[in-house]
Amino acid sequence: MAVITLTIDGQTIGAEQNQTILAVAEEAGIYIPTLCHLSGVADVGACRLCLVEVTGSNKLLPACVTKVSEGLDVKTNTEKLREYRKIILEMLFAERNHVCAVCVANGHCELQDLASSIGIDHVRYEYDYPKYEVDTSHERFGIDHNRCVLCTRCVRVCDMIEGAHTWDLSGRGAKTRVITDLSQPWGDSQSCTTCGKCVQACPTGAIFRKRFSVAEMQRDRSKLEFIVTAREKKQWIL
């Protein structure tokens, strides 16, 4: 594999030619915020929080799906980028009903953590207050569409790791929502294996295990990492 050299935030870094800016930055210990990225599944550039500035480009590029090239000069933490990320997060909060104080993932939520790290203490946009239902028809899990950020982690982990493809997207724009099978209640799904990988992958309190109260639900994503690593190294015992 060809090795190239690029610069990220003034730091000269060696990388393989097929790597993304986000992957190279992670290996170098350079933090780039993201909500839709999840190790082990393909990136789709959905959340746009990982936008970076690249010298010579007249637009911001998503680090998770932009491949590196020789001599690339990347900036990850400029004033412009911080403002863009703040706008994106505020719009996510305004688009759905994220009430942290009564959420099962309060204190264990990536959206909440990002808002805190960026310094969001209020939202400058008018809240939509959509009326989304909470589907608790599944025996073990539930989904609260009010807290979904449409990162599609659940869709990708169900498809690429579990192989069931129970989850998908329906609708367009702000009315887009994740669905199970052909928009059936989750409990009626014939394809769901009840593996819980979507629960582990969700960055917010949108997909949750039942019988957990406020701030009680934590996730162990090392389980997903174990599955991906075992497949790559062919460690399965048949």
Short mmCIF file of C-alpha atoms in Angstrom, two decimals, residues 52-236:
data_model
loop_
_atom_site.label_atom_id
_atom_site.label_comp_id
_atom_site.label_asym_id
_atom_site.label_seq_id
_atom_site.Cartn_x
_atom_site.Cartn_y
_atom_site.Cartn_z
CA VAL A 52 -12.62 20.19 7.93
CA GLU A 53 -10.86 22.88 5.93
CA VAL A 54 -8.52 21.68 3.18
CA THR A 55 -6.13 24.12 1.54
CA GLY A 56 -7.06 24.55 -2.12
CA SER A 57 -10.70 23.53 -1.66
CA ASN A 58 -13.40 26.20 -1.75
CA LYS A 59 -15.73 24.13 0.40
CA LEU A 60 -15.62 22.31 3.72
CA LEU A 61 -15.13 18.57 3.42
CA PRO A 62 -16.45 15.75 5.65
CA ALA A 63 -13.37 14.07 7.15
CA CYS A 64 -15.06 10.67 7.48
CA VAL A 65 -15.52 10.15 3.72
CA THR A 66 -12.70 12.27 2.26
CA LYS A 67 -9.63 10.23 1.31
CA VAL A 68 -6.16 11.59 2.00
CA SER A 69 -3.72 12.50 -0.76
CA GLU A 70 -0.08 13.51 -1.01
CA GLY A 71 0.63 16.99 0.36
CA LEU A 72 -2.89 17.55 1.72
CA ASP A 73 -3.04 20.43 4.23
CA VAL A 74 -5.96 19.98 6.66
CA LYS A 75 -7.24 22.21 9.44
CA THR A 76 -9.67 20.67 11.92
CA ASN A 77 -10.32 23.32 14.59
CA THR A 78 -10.61 26.80 13.09
CA GLU A 79 -13.06 29.48 14.22
CA LYS A 80 -15.11 28.88 11.08
CA LEU A 81 -15.38 25.15 11.78
CA ARG A 82 -16.30 25.69 15.43
CA GLU A 83 -19.13 28.00 14.39
CA TYR A 84 -20.39 25.55 11.76
CA ARG A 85 -20.39 22.71 14.29
CA LYS A 86 -22.25 24.85 16.79
CA ILE A 87 -24.90 25.66 14.19
CA ILE A 88 -25.29 21.97 13.26
CA LEU A 89 -25.72 20.91 16.88
CA GLU A 90 -28.21 23.69 17.62
CA MET A 91 -30.25 22.66 14.58
CA LEU A 92 -30.24 19.03 15.76
CA PHE A 93 -31.60 20.13 19.14
CA ALA A 94 -34.24 22.35 17.52
CA GLU A 95 -35.40 19.73 14.99
CA ARG A 96 -36.49 17.08 17.52
CA ASN A 97 -37.45 16.98 21.20
CA HIS A 98 -34.23 16.45 23.14
CA VAL A 99 -35.15 16.87 26.81
CA CYS A 100 -32.01 15.65 28.57
CA ALA A 101 -33.45 15.84 32.08
CA VAL A 102 -35.89 12.97 31.44
CA CYS A 103 -33.81 10.88 29.02
CA VAL A 104 -32.56 7.38 29.80
CA ALA A 105 -29.21 8.35 28.23
CA ASN A 106 -28.74 11.55 30.23
CA GLY A 107 -25.05 11.73 31.11
CA HIS A 108 -24.27 8.94 28.60
CA CYS A 109 -25.21 10.75 25.38
CA GLU A 110 -22.84 11.74 22.60
CA LEU A 111 -25.08 14.62 21.45
CA GLN A 112 -25.13 15.98 24.99
CA ASP A 113 -21.36 15.57 25.35
CA LEU A 114 -20.69 17.40 22.07
CA ALA A 115 -22.97 20.28 23.02
CA SER A 116 -21.17 20.62 26.34
CA SER A 117 -17.69 20.47 24.78
CA ILE A 118 -18.55 23.10 22.17
CA GLY A 119 -20.12 25.36 24.79
CA ILE A 120 -23.78 25.35 23.76
CA ASP A 121 -25.90 26.73 26.60
CA HIS A 122 -28.90 27.77 24.48
CA VAL A 123 -30.33 27.27 20.99
CA ARG A 124 -30.72 30.29 18.72
CA TYR A 125 -33.32 28.66 16.46
CA GLU A 126 -37.03 28.14 16.92
CA TYR A 127 -37.88 24.63 18.09
CA ASP A 128 -40.02 22.51 15.75
CA TYR A 129 -41.62 20.46 18.57
CA PRO A 130 -42.63 17.59 16.24
CA LYS A 131 -45.11 15.02 17.55
CA TYR A 132 -43.25 11.74 17.27
CA GLU A 133 -44.37 8.53 18.90
CA VAL A 134 -42.39 6.20 21.13
CA ASP A 135 -42.49 2.61 19.84
CA THR A 136 -42.25 0.15 22.73
CA SER A 137 -43.86 -2.77 20.90
CA HIS A 138 -40.63 -4.79 21.00
CA GLU A 139 -40.29 -7.15 23.95
CA ARG A 140 -36.85 -5.88 25.02
CA PHE A 141 -36.22 -2.54 23.31
CA GLY A 142 -37.90 0.72 22.40
CA ILE A 143 -37.33 3.64 20.03
CA ASP A 144 -38.12 7.27 20.77
CA HIS A 145 -38.14 9.14 17.46
CA ASN A 146 -38.07 12.43 19.36
CA ARG A 147 -34.42 11.82 20.24
CA CYS A 148 -33.21 10.46 16.90
CA VAL A 149 -30.51 12.48 15.09
CA LEU A 150 -30.70 10.40 11.88
CA CYS A 151 -27.07 9.33 12.11
CA THR A 152 -28.10 5.96 10.54
CA ARG A 153 -25.77 4.03 12.84
CA CYS A 154 -28.62 1.62 13.61
CA VAL A 155 -29.28 1.09 9.89
CA ARG A 156 -25.62 0.40 9.10
CA VAL A 157 -24.82 -1.77 12.12
CA CYS A 158 -27.92 -3.91 11.49
CA ASP A 159 -26.99 -4.30 7.83
CA MET A 160 -23.19 -4.59 7.93
CA ILE A 161 -22.60 -6.38 11.24
CA GLU A 162 -25.78 -8.31 12.04
CA GLY A 163 -26.79 -8.80 8.39
CA ALA A 164 -30.53 -8.43 9.07
CA HIS A 165 -31.20 -4.97 7.57
CA THR A 166 -34.23 -4.50 9.79
CA TRP A 167 -33.71 -0.72 9.91
CA ASP A 168 -34.04 1.75 7.06
CA LEU A 169 -35.04 5.37 6.40
CA SER A 170 -38.43 6.72 5.37
CA GLY A 171 -39.44 10.24 4.37
CA ARG A 172 -37.42 13.26 3.32
CA GLY A 173 -35.87 16.29 4.96
CA ALA A 174 -36.92 17.06 8.51
CA LYS A 175 -39.66 14.41 8.24
CA THR A 176 -37.18 11.59 7.70
CA ARG A 177 -37.34 8.83 10.31
CA VAL A 178 -35.86 5.39 10.83
CA ILE A 179 -38.25 2.51 10.35
CA THR A 180 -38.27 -1.26 10.89
CA ASP A 181 -39.11 -3.47 7.92
CA LEU A 182 -41.85 -1.76 5.84
CA SER A 183 -42.64 0.81 8.56
CA GLN A 184 -44.10 -1.83 10.86
CA PRO A 185 -44.05 -1.55 14.66
CA TRP A 186 -40.70 -2.87 15.87
CA GLY A 187 -42.41 -5.66 17.79
CA ASP A 188 -44.01 -6.95 14.58
CA SER A 189 -40.72 -7.09 12.66
CA GLN A 190 -40.02 -10.48 11.09
CA SER A 191 -36.38 -9.66 10.32
CA CYS A 192 -35.24 -8.37 13.74
CA THR A 193 -33.00 -10.88 15.55
CA THR A 194 -33.23 -9.05 18.92
CA CYS A 195 -29.43 -8.83 18.95
CA GLY A 196 -29.36 -5.33 20.47
CA LYS A 197 -26.57 -4.04 18.21
CA CYS A 198 -28.66 -1.03 17.22
CA VAL A 199 -29.05 -0.15 20.92
CA GLN A 200 -25.28 -0.32 21.39
CA ALA A 201 -24.70 1.82 18.28
CA CYS A 202 -27.19 4.64 18.98
CA PRO A 203 -25.40 7.85 20.14
CA THR A 204 -28.44 9.25 21.98
CA GLY A 205 -31.39 7.89 23.95
CA ALA A 206 -33.38 7.23 20.77
CA ILE A 207 -33.00 3.44 20.86
CA PHE A 208 -33.04 2.07 24.37
CA ARG A 209 -33.40 -1.03 26.48
CA LYS A 210 -36.66 -1.24 28.37
CA ARG A 211 -36.89 -0.94 32.16
CA PHE A 212 -34.12 1.67 32.41
CA SER A 213 -34.84 4.96 34.14
CA VAL A 214 -33.38 8.45 33.65
CA ALA A 215 -29.59 8.46 33.21
CA GLU A 216 -29.30 4.69 33.78
CA MET A 217 -28.59 3.37 30.30
CA GLN A 218 -24.94 2.95 29.33
CA ARG A 219 -23.53 1.30 26.22
CA ASP A 220 -20.62 -1.07 25.73
CA ARG A 221 -19.43 -0.56 22.15
CA SER A 222 -16.49 -2.89 22.71
CA LYS A 223 -18.94 -5.68 21.87
CA LEU A 224 -19.36 -4.28 18.35
CA GLU A 225 -15.61 -3.82 18.02
CA PHE A 226 -15.06 -7.45 19.10
CA ILE A 227 -17.43 -8.74 16.41
CA VAL A 228 -15.83 -6.65 13.66
CA THR A 229 -12.29 -7.59 14.68
CA ALA A 230 -13.15 -11.28 14.96
CA ARG A 231 -14.63 -11.28 11.45
CA GLU A 232 -11.65 -9.47 9.95
CA LYS A 233 -9.20 -11.89 11.57
CA LYS A 234 -11.42 -14.93 10.83
CA GLN A 235 -11.50 -15.91 14.50
CA TRP A 236 -15.00 -17.42 14.43
#
